């Protein structure tokens, strides 16, 4: 069930995390726990309409309310040029970002922020917000992707023209981008196929569902510098975005990333930071806003809903020879959705010689979409994995074998271009075959087993760390990657491993943007890989320094010093790391090391999940009986936290598969903006999630680490759909496969 | 404007007094008035359990209790689950079992789990899942949380 | 939340006096699990919130085999299902209270509050109705008794007049060879509002093979909880067979008039009525026979 320790002292062990005691006692400081003298509470007023022009805003009554210190609206924000900024994981159009933070002139979705109030407490702020008078001219709206693509669809942006691979249409449209990828010759491919399956799929909007809402605190009162404490996956990107929206120099802003209650991609874009900043400036007091749960659902960044058509052809021996995908994804209110990764992932698990992928990024009156854990990949896996299953059915081939036959391997070119280096999908499929789950027969009526594969790139991006040695031989490790799932410890473990010291002799700290070099987001499955790599290199830097100083101390050449398992060995003297550190403290410069990295590669994580389900034909309810998540982690630094990523992603995927969706009513507004009716799995809805960690070392990391955070959310809806099909002989092509839909589908087939 | 009310109650074994308006929830009192930020706000709606505290030994969503209602009761919060300087076995097992990732739901889970184990020390897996279904977690998939609670049972 | 005053009267008299003074501007507070959410979201308004938990009659829980159950309006759900005698006598009520919203909710929420909130989807009301429960109501003009089946009048509304207060719910003594059950359908396994709920009660003869009397009530398929009168009457004098139970379930479907909303379509809800009535009748029969 877990990886062995192998040749490592520290890697593969399961120490308590460094920040664990604070988290289990409730003393860890999240953004809502920050206490500052004179702190005011803010509240955001949001549009009740999905699409409307703002004719006027009158904040006078709100401003005159006792206990209110400041009121702002779109007019308080500077105009931002229509320019694109690189924010690390993707780029963003700054005028869109600014417009999303607070509407100017037009609201594009219900929940779009239109004004904000800072007051003595939340109750006064809410009451004052209700006194803000806004005159809206309601416009027609659209919330289904195919409707939004139609010629007569209500237009969100009058100056948006579809970009077809660099060429722009002449007529404005809601479709921002059309991308196209090709390999081989698709006609030839389908001509050679003995069996072809083509299906259409729909998926609903779903939210990351982090339990902590967005929270930001801003103090822009003294010294001219804007100080922010916020729940963010990336303090540096929050700094940059906030500075751009407010049109102030980046150096005027310092962001402290607080402990964060979940992100999954949804806490990278800023929403509250610029708002609290302006409220603070206007009121002369620090201001905190904690979003309401309804505000989170309606005013942040869910993942795209989609319409997909996938067609795959195979020869009678089970070889997949041609694949075609037509993918239309919600971008929400502004362009810049997840269609790119969707296109790149749709056929990413299989070696298909001929393929064509067309993808469309479509605007509509929904909140602007953001990344949700392997953004865009879950949708396409739901489609592709079911089509592969159907082909296996038609050919009478085992569903595991067809995947093994066609599995992506080193040297395969993906439809979007990159060639895979060493990857571990084949090993994952082998692990399925060897697993107790796969070997255990599933008996009983209305029960079925499904498998599905999934892929996510896992990026590198930039990380910086510094390491300074304390004179007791412990090491302070300063890094800038917010710790959402135990990464402080997995990074510290890599430094401890290279230095030959104990995990708890490394003291990791996640610090603010003034205190460490630039570091990209905690996201993209990159932190254990990239920040760990930086820690590793800082460790090597430290060893070089210490070896040089030891040479001086021991009066030998630095070439004569070797480091074996953390012990410095000279020609006739040796010392442990701690002994040498204590000795070197007495004289000479303090020992401080640093490293920054920008690995330009993907870590290529593959996952395969097995799901056993039971379907109640009388109600359409699907129960997960047994679930196993198998994934190539490259090298599991802390196996418990790798397992945790696999289990957490699997359960998010189960929710996505069975019950989660935004219900939009006839007024194009969301009916279920609460945890009551946005139905995420409770503990009672899932069984234990068994895990099998496969380790095919990543050639781009000294310890072989691959990103593990995102792949586990990719297979579940597909695995469950395949299982339901086995259980009932009915396939479902829409997400979620909720009880009313399953019941209806079953009663129609029977 | 409503009258301010003086409430006398017991929190984590200590007699405590506070002033509040009727519309302030117990969660607001704990966090904003008393500075006890261990109980978390997740939904303010009674749907997620992140704000769970014990009132007279029973878990409740403190966002659904008004400050004025706790006159004369005994409240236990995450801050009072263990004695000063120590960790409760539930906390230890959560740490050893990696039963937390972002940690925001953890105080609520620990409080509810403590109450469950006190009441039903031999609860089976189904009972654990049923009685903790009012606590949502989005990071862990619940597996390690259940196992951590079972580990407390095994250590007894 | 909008500002409101708070009072915690210690007698029924004081409570009804306050209620008479404030009328629609006052709201009762028992467990708070509905009203606090509603006040926070602006779905209900209050200038005065009256906490009933200091009124001893409203917090009383008295059971005897001879007199039946007196369930004070403010008694939390957990006190019902944790009481072995009460659960054995009124299993449908134990079923209901055990599944309302998770342990944290059950520690506070009261059956009386669930009734007074008068949601058509309330989980306890079909059980109360099928168990033949009645309400003891106190007001400025004195006391009156109303059958639970007559209590709700529209979504969120009931027969309480200005100044009136639900004091307690009375359940008649349980009889030998009777059984009851409540089940609801929800998309998850907990924490959801009922898509459909069904409460059934049966009185069998001594042999356990014939149904003498039945009561069936439904949640979430009409503007108020529904009494499936025809379905229940169809079972009188009938053998407690699978076919007869299924036939009654079919009749119960006709009593339902659900709407289409995000929790379920009309068609799906009507179908589920049949499923749940069949299942709860079967469980009620099994319990009446001492089987489960």
Tab-separated table of C-alpha atoms in Angstrom, chain A residues 15 167 199 256 288 299 317 363 372 395 410 414 513 611 632 706:
chain	number	residue	atom	x	y	z
A	15	UNK	CA	7.055	11.947	10.206
A	167	UNK	CA	-6.402	34.819	-36.911
A	199	UNK	CA	-20.396	10.011	-28.354
A	256	UNK	CA	1.803	37.330	3.711
A	288	UNK	CA	-10.821	42.193	6.520
A	299	UNK	CA	-18.390	35.153	-7.141
A	317	UNK	CA	-7.076	-6.285	-32.437
A	363	UNK	CA	-17.883	33.261	-22.571
A	372	UNK	CA	-9.865	23.138	-10.414
A	395	UNK	CA	-14.425	-5.856	-29.745
A	410	UNK	CA	8.265	7.152	-23.444
A	414	UNK	CA	0.981	13.908	-27.707
A	513	UNK	CA	6.988	38.261	-0.401
A	611	UNK	CA	-14.428	1.715	-8.799
A	632	UNK	CA	2.779	7.055	-10.345
A	706	UNK	CA	6.571	13.655	-9.873
